GROMACS .gro file of C-alpha atoms in nm:
model
  216
    1MET     CA    1  -1.887  -2.343  -2.181
    2ARG     CA    2  -1.823  -2.661  -1.983
    3THR     CA    3  -1.903  -2.995  -2.150
    4THR     CA    4  -2.075  -3.253  -1.931
    5GLN     CA    5  -1.873  -3.555  -1.822
    6TYR     CA    6  -2.166  -3.771  -1.938
    7GLY     CA    7  -2.111  -3.669  -2.300
    8LYS     CA    8  -1.735  -3.632  -2.343
    9ASP     CA    9  -1.697  -3.962  -2.529
   10SER     CA   10  -1.977  -3.866  -2.769
   11VAL     CA   11  -1.826  -3.523  -2.827
   12ILE     CA   12  -1.481  -3.668  -2.896
   13ARG     CA   13  -1.623  -3.921  -3.145
   14THR     CA   14  -1.822  -3.646  -3.316
   15ILE     CA   15  -1.516  -3.420  -3.348
   16VAL     CA   16  -1.301  -3.704  -3.489
   17ILE     CA   17  -1.558  -3.813  -3.748
   18CYS     CA   18  -1.656  -3.460  -3.846
   19SER     CA   19  -1.294  -3.348  -3.871
   20ALA     CA   20  -1.237  -3.626  -4.124
   21LEU     CA   21  -1.544  -3.509  -4.318
   22ILE     CA   22  -1.422  -3.149  -4.311
   23ALA     CA   23  -1.081  -3.258  -4.442
   24ALA     CA   24  -1.249  -3.461  -4.717
   25GLY     CA   25  -1.474  -3.169  -4.807
   26VAL     CA   26  -1.177  -2.932  -4.836
   27TRP     CA   27  -0.981  -3.188  -5.041
   28LEU     CA   28  -1.268  -3.220  -5.291
   29HIS     CA   29  -1.249  -2.850  -5.387
   30SER     CA   30  -1.612  -2.852  -5.502
   31ALA     CA   31  -1.951  -2.715  -5.405
   32GLY     CA   32  -2.045  -3.058  -5.271
   33GLY     CA   33  -1.728  -3.070  -5.063
   34ALA     CA   34  -1.804  -2.728  -4.920
   35VAL     CA   35  -2.152  -2.848  -4.817
   36ILE     CA   36  -2.003  -3.157  -4.650
   37ALA     CA   37  -1.747  -2.947  -4.460
   38ALA     CA   38  -2.004  -2.689  -4.353
   39GLY     CA   39  -2.245  -2.961  -4.237
   40ALA     CA   40  -1.973  -3.131  -4.036
   41MET     CA   41  -1.877  -2.802  -3.867
   42LEU     CA   42  -2.240  -2.737  -3.778
   43PHE     CA   43  -2.271  -3.086  -3.630
   44ILE     CA   44  -1.963  -3.025  -3.412
   45ALA     CA   45  -2.113  -2.695  -3.295
   46PHE     CA   46  -2.448  -2.860  -3.212
   47SER     CA   47  -2.276  -3.143  -3.025
   48LEU     CA   48  -2.083  -2.898  -2.808
   49TYR     CA   49  -2.404  -2.700  -2.752
   50PHE     CA   50  -2.613  -3.005  -2.666
   51TYR     CA   51  -2.362  -3.142  -2.413
   52ARG     CA   52  -2.313  -2.809  -2.238
   53ASP     CA   53  -2.321  -2.816  -1.860
   54PRO     CA   54  -2.354  -2.470  -1.704
   55GLU     CA   55  -2.293  -2.414  -1.336
   56ARG     CA   56  -2.609  -2.380  -1.126
   57SER     CA   57  -2.675  -2.259  -0.770
   58ALA     CA   58  -2.957  -2.424  -0.578
   59PRO     CA   59  -3.172  -2.191  -0.363
   60GLN     CA   60  -3.091  -2.209   0.008
   61ASP     CA   61  -3.450  -2.284   0.105
   62PRO     CA   62  -3.499  -2.587   0.335
   63ALA     CA   63  -3.864  -2.614   0.231
   64ALA     CA   64  -3.795  -2.624  -0.143
   65ILE     CA   65  -3.784  -2.908  -0.394
   66ILE     CA   66  -3.586  -2.816  -0.706
   67ALA     CA   67  -3.647  -2.901  -1.072
   68PRO     CA   68  -3.450  -3.209  -1.179
   69ALA     CA   69  -3.451  -3.099  -1.544
   70ASP     CA   70  -3.451  -2.798  -1.773
   71GLY     CA   71  -3.761  -2.773  -1.987
   72LYS     CA   72  -4.134  -2.704  -1.995
   73VAL     CA   73  -4.390  -2.829  -1.744
   74LEU     CA   74  -4.629  -3.067  -1.922
   75LEU     CA   75  -4.836  -3.195  -1.630
   76VAL     CA   76  -4.923  -3.103  -1.273
   77ARG     CA   77  -5.187  -3.340  -1.139
   78PRO     CA   78  -5.285  -3.558  -0.841
   79ALA     CA   79  -5.126  -3.903  -0.836
   80ASP     CA   80  -5.141  -4.223  -0.634
   81HIS     CA   81  -4.795  -4.378  -0.633
   82PRO     CA   82  -4.683  -4.688  -0.437
   83MET     CA   83  -4.370  -4.510  -0.309
   84THR     CA   84  -4.517  -4.172  -0.215
   85GLY     CA   85  -4.872  -4.278  -0.127
   86GLN     CA   86  -5.191  -4.079  -0.162
   87PRO     CA   87  -5.246  -3.794  -0.207
   88SER     CA   88  -4.933  -3.728  -0.414
   89THR     CA   89  -4.865  -3.481  -0.695
   90LEU     CA   90  -4.710  -3.560  -1.033
   91VAL     CA   91  -4.502  -3.294  -1.209
   92SER     CA   92  -4.374  -3.375  -1.560
   93ILE     CA   93  -4.106  -3.172  -1.739
   94PHE     CA   94  -4.046  -3.201  -2.115
   95MET     CA   95  -3.690  -3.148  -2.239
   96SER     CA   96  -3.650  -3.041  -2.601
   97PRO     CA   97  -3.324  -3.109  -2.789
   98PHE     CA   98  -3.229  -2.745  -2.723
   99ASN     CA   99  -3.252  -2.766  -2.343
  100VAL     CA  100  -2.959  -2.849  -2.116
  101HIS     CA  101  -2.997  -3.225  -2.064
  102VAL     CA  102  -2.796  -3.273  -1.745
  103ASN     CA  103  -3.028  -3.385  -1.463
  104ARG     CA  104  -2.996  -3.275  -1.101
  105ILE     CA  105  -3.109  -3.400  -0.760
  106PRO     CA  106  -3.438  -3.236  -0.651
  107ALA     CA  107  -3.384  -3.276  -0.275
  108SER     CA  108  -3.115  -3.406  -0.042
  109GLY     CA  109  -3.150  -3.754   0.099
  110ARG     CA  110  -3.057  -4.118   0.050
  111VAL     CA  111  -3.116  -4.323  -0.265
  112THR     CA  112  -3.351  -4.610  -0.175
  113HIS     CA  113  -3.475  -4.722  -0.516
  114LEU     CA  114  -3.325  -4.764  -0.863
  115ALA     CA  115  -3.497  -4.951  -1.144
  116TYR     CA  116  -3.421  -4.946  -1.515
  117HIS     CA  117  -3.697  -5.042  -1.760
  118PRO     CA  118  -3.633  -5.101  -2.131
  119GLY     CA  119  -3.918  -4.988  -2.352
  120LYS     CA  120  -4.045  -4.797  -2.651
  121PHE     CA  121  -3.933  -4.459  -2.785
  122LEU     CA  122  -4.261  -4.267  -2.809
  123MET     CA  123  -4.253  -3.889  -2.834
  124ALA     CA  124  -4.166  -3.758  -2.486
  125PHE     CA  125  -4.468  -3.525  -2.479
  126ASP     CA  126  -4.696  -3.828  -2.532
  127HIS     CA  127  -4.809  -3.914  -2.177
  128ARG     CA  128  -4.802  -4.287  -2.262
  129SER     CA  129  -4.424  -4.251  -2.259
  130MET     CA  130  -4.432  -4.238  -1.877
  131SER     CA  131  -4.519  -4.608  -1.862
  132ASP     CA  132  -4.421  -4.740  -2.208
  133ASN     CA  133  -4.082  -4.582  -2.287
  134GLU     CA  134  -3.733  -4.674  -2.177
  135ARG     CA  135  -3.690  -4.516  -1.834
  136MET     CA  136  -3.489  -4.505  -1.513
  137GLU     CA  137  -3.680  -4.482  -1.183
  138ILE     CA  138  -3.514  -4.323  -0.880
  139GLY     CA  139  -3.641  -4.308  -0.524
  140ILE     CA  140  -3.499  -4.089  -0.250
  141GLU     CA  141  -3.579  -4.081   0.120
  142SER     CA  142  -3.568  -3.709   0.197
  143ARG     CA  143  -3.667  -3.476   0.479
  144PHE     CA  144  -3.998  -3.436   0.296
  145GLY     CA  145  -4.060  -3.810   0.292
  146PRO     CA  146  -4.016  -4.041  -0.006
  147LEU     CA  147  -3.958  -3.873  -0.344
  148TRP     CA  148  -3.986  -4.064  -0.672
  149PHE     CA  149  -3.863  -3.935  -1.006
  150CYS     CA  150  -3.800  -4.091  -1.342
  151GLN     CA  151  -3.578  -4.021  -1.644
  152VAL     CA  152  -3.785  -4.108  -1.951
  153SER     CA  153  -3.641  -4.145  -2.300
  154GLY     CA  154  -3.805  -3.975  -2.598
  155PHE     CA  155  -3.834  -4.035  -2.970
  156LEU     CA  156  -3.474  -3.925  -3.033
  157ALA     CA  157  -3.330  -4.028  -2.698
  158ARG     CA  158  -3.155  -4.364  -2.706
  159ARG     CA  159  -2.951  -4.352  -2.391
  160ILE     CA  160  -3.026  -4.267  -2.030
  161VAL     CA  161  -2.728  -4.196  -1.805
  162CYS     CA  162  -2.774  -4.234  -1.428
  163ARG     CA  163  -2.463  -4.248  -1.207
  164LEU     CA  164  -2.649  -4.310  -0.881
  165GLU     CA  165  -2.620  -4.624  -0.672
  166LYS     CA  166  -2.848  -4.753  -0.400
  167ASN     CA  167  -2.779  -4.602  -0.055
  168ASP     CA  168  -2.590  -4.306  -0.204
  169THR     CA  169  -2.626  -3.985  -0.005
  170VAL     CA  170  -2.727  -3.708  -0.245
  171THR     CA  171  -2.748  -3.329  -0.219
  172THR     CA  172  -2.999  -3.087  -0.369
  173GLY     CA  173  -2.884  -2.954  -0.705
  174ASN     CA  174  -2.602  -3.202  -0.763
  175ARG     CA  175  -2.567  -3.360  -1.107
  176PHE     CA  176  -2.656  -3.728  -1.131
  177GLY     CA  177  -2.695  -3.805  -1.503
  178MET     CA  178  -2.859  -3.701  -1.827
  179ILE     CA  179  -3.090  -3.816  -2.105
  180LYS     CA  180  -2.949  -3.781  -2.455
  181PHE     CA  181  -3.172  -3.573  -2.686
  182GLY     CA  182  -3.547  -3.498  -2.645
  183SER     CA  183  -3.693  -3.656  -2.333
  184ARG     CA  184  -3.881  -3.591  -2.007
  185VAL     CA  185  -3.841  -3.621  -1.632
  186ASP     CA  186  -4.139  -3.703  -1.410
  187ILE     CA  187  -4.137  -3.644  -1.034
  188VAL     CA  188  -4.398  -3.752  -0.779
  189LEU     CA  189  -4.423  -3.542  -0.463
  190PRO     CA  190  -4.557  -3.689  -0.136
  191ALA     CA  191  -4.848  -3.553   0.070
  192GLY     CA  192  -4.777  -3.220   0.238
  193ILE     CA  193  -4.575  -3.093  -0.057
  194GLU     CA  194  -4.740  -2.824  -0.269
  195ALA     CA  195  -4.641  -2.777  -0.632
  196CYS     CA  196  -4.557  -2.416  -0.717
  197VAL     CA  197  -4.532  -2.451  -1.095
  198ALA     CA  198  -4.807  -2.472  -1.355
  199VAL     CA  199  -4.842  -2.630  -1.697
  200GLY     CA  200  -4.644  -2.423  -1.947
  201ASP     CA  201  -4.389  -2.293  -1.695
  202ARG     CA  202  -4.020  -2.318  -1.782
  203THR     CA  203  -3.779  -2.483  -1.539
  204VAL     CA  204  -3.404  -2.468  -1.486
  205ALA     CA  205  -3.252  -2.782  -1.332
  206GLY     CA  206  -3.094  -2.718  -0.995
  207GLU     CA  207  -3.244  -2.370  -0.960
  208THR     CA  208  -3.621  -2.355  -1.022
  209VAL     CA  209  -3.831  -2.431  -0.714
  210ILE     CA  210  -4.109  -2.665  -0.831
  211ALA     CA  211  -4.262  -2.742  -0.489
  212ARG     CA  212  -4.249  -2.650  -0.122
  213SER     CA  213  -4.326  -2.832   0.200
  214LYS     CA  214  -4.618  -2.688   0.394
  215GLY     CA  215  -4.459  -2.794   0.721
  216LEU     CA  216  -4.112  -2.641   0.687
   0.00000   0.00000   0.00000
């Protein structure tokens, strides 16, 4: 399984530290040492699992907007957003620590807005996290109109990775960053775009169609 480029440094550090712990555990020749070695091996395995980055194929549907994150849909509701106007639709996706955490572009276009906000680390399923937590806002001018989406940190998440720059041209389904550990991604869809997911649905970043344009 491929490891994401956004986590290679973390994986290498984990392997180095845990390898030292495994060696120490073996050297101790005791029950405690065996526990230390086993715990270190499990931590290496979880790190490799968490930073996995499977290949994805975006649907060839010009009317589709694709999920930017793996996870579970927490919210689908009307929204009034300064970038997308009114009526807009908010779709929120919760990412547990067991989901793939690499984020992907929901629709092709040009990056027009990037804004990082430091903040709290509330539980990602707490809807106050949308405005109070550390987050990275991204705006794209797409064929559907303006799209706004946001990487939001969670209780465990302490680092948001976003490799986009303003005026970048982006393509549906391409990787652009990740959020480390439990977190959420919110996306606001402009008028004329109809959400086709419901609360409780599971999404796969880069593959699940979360909305479609009525005019395409």
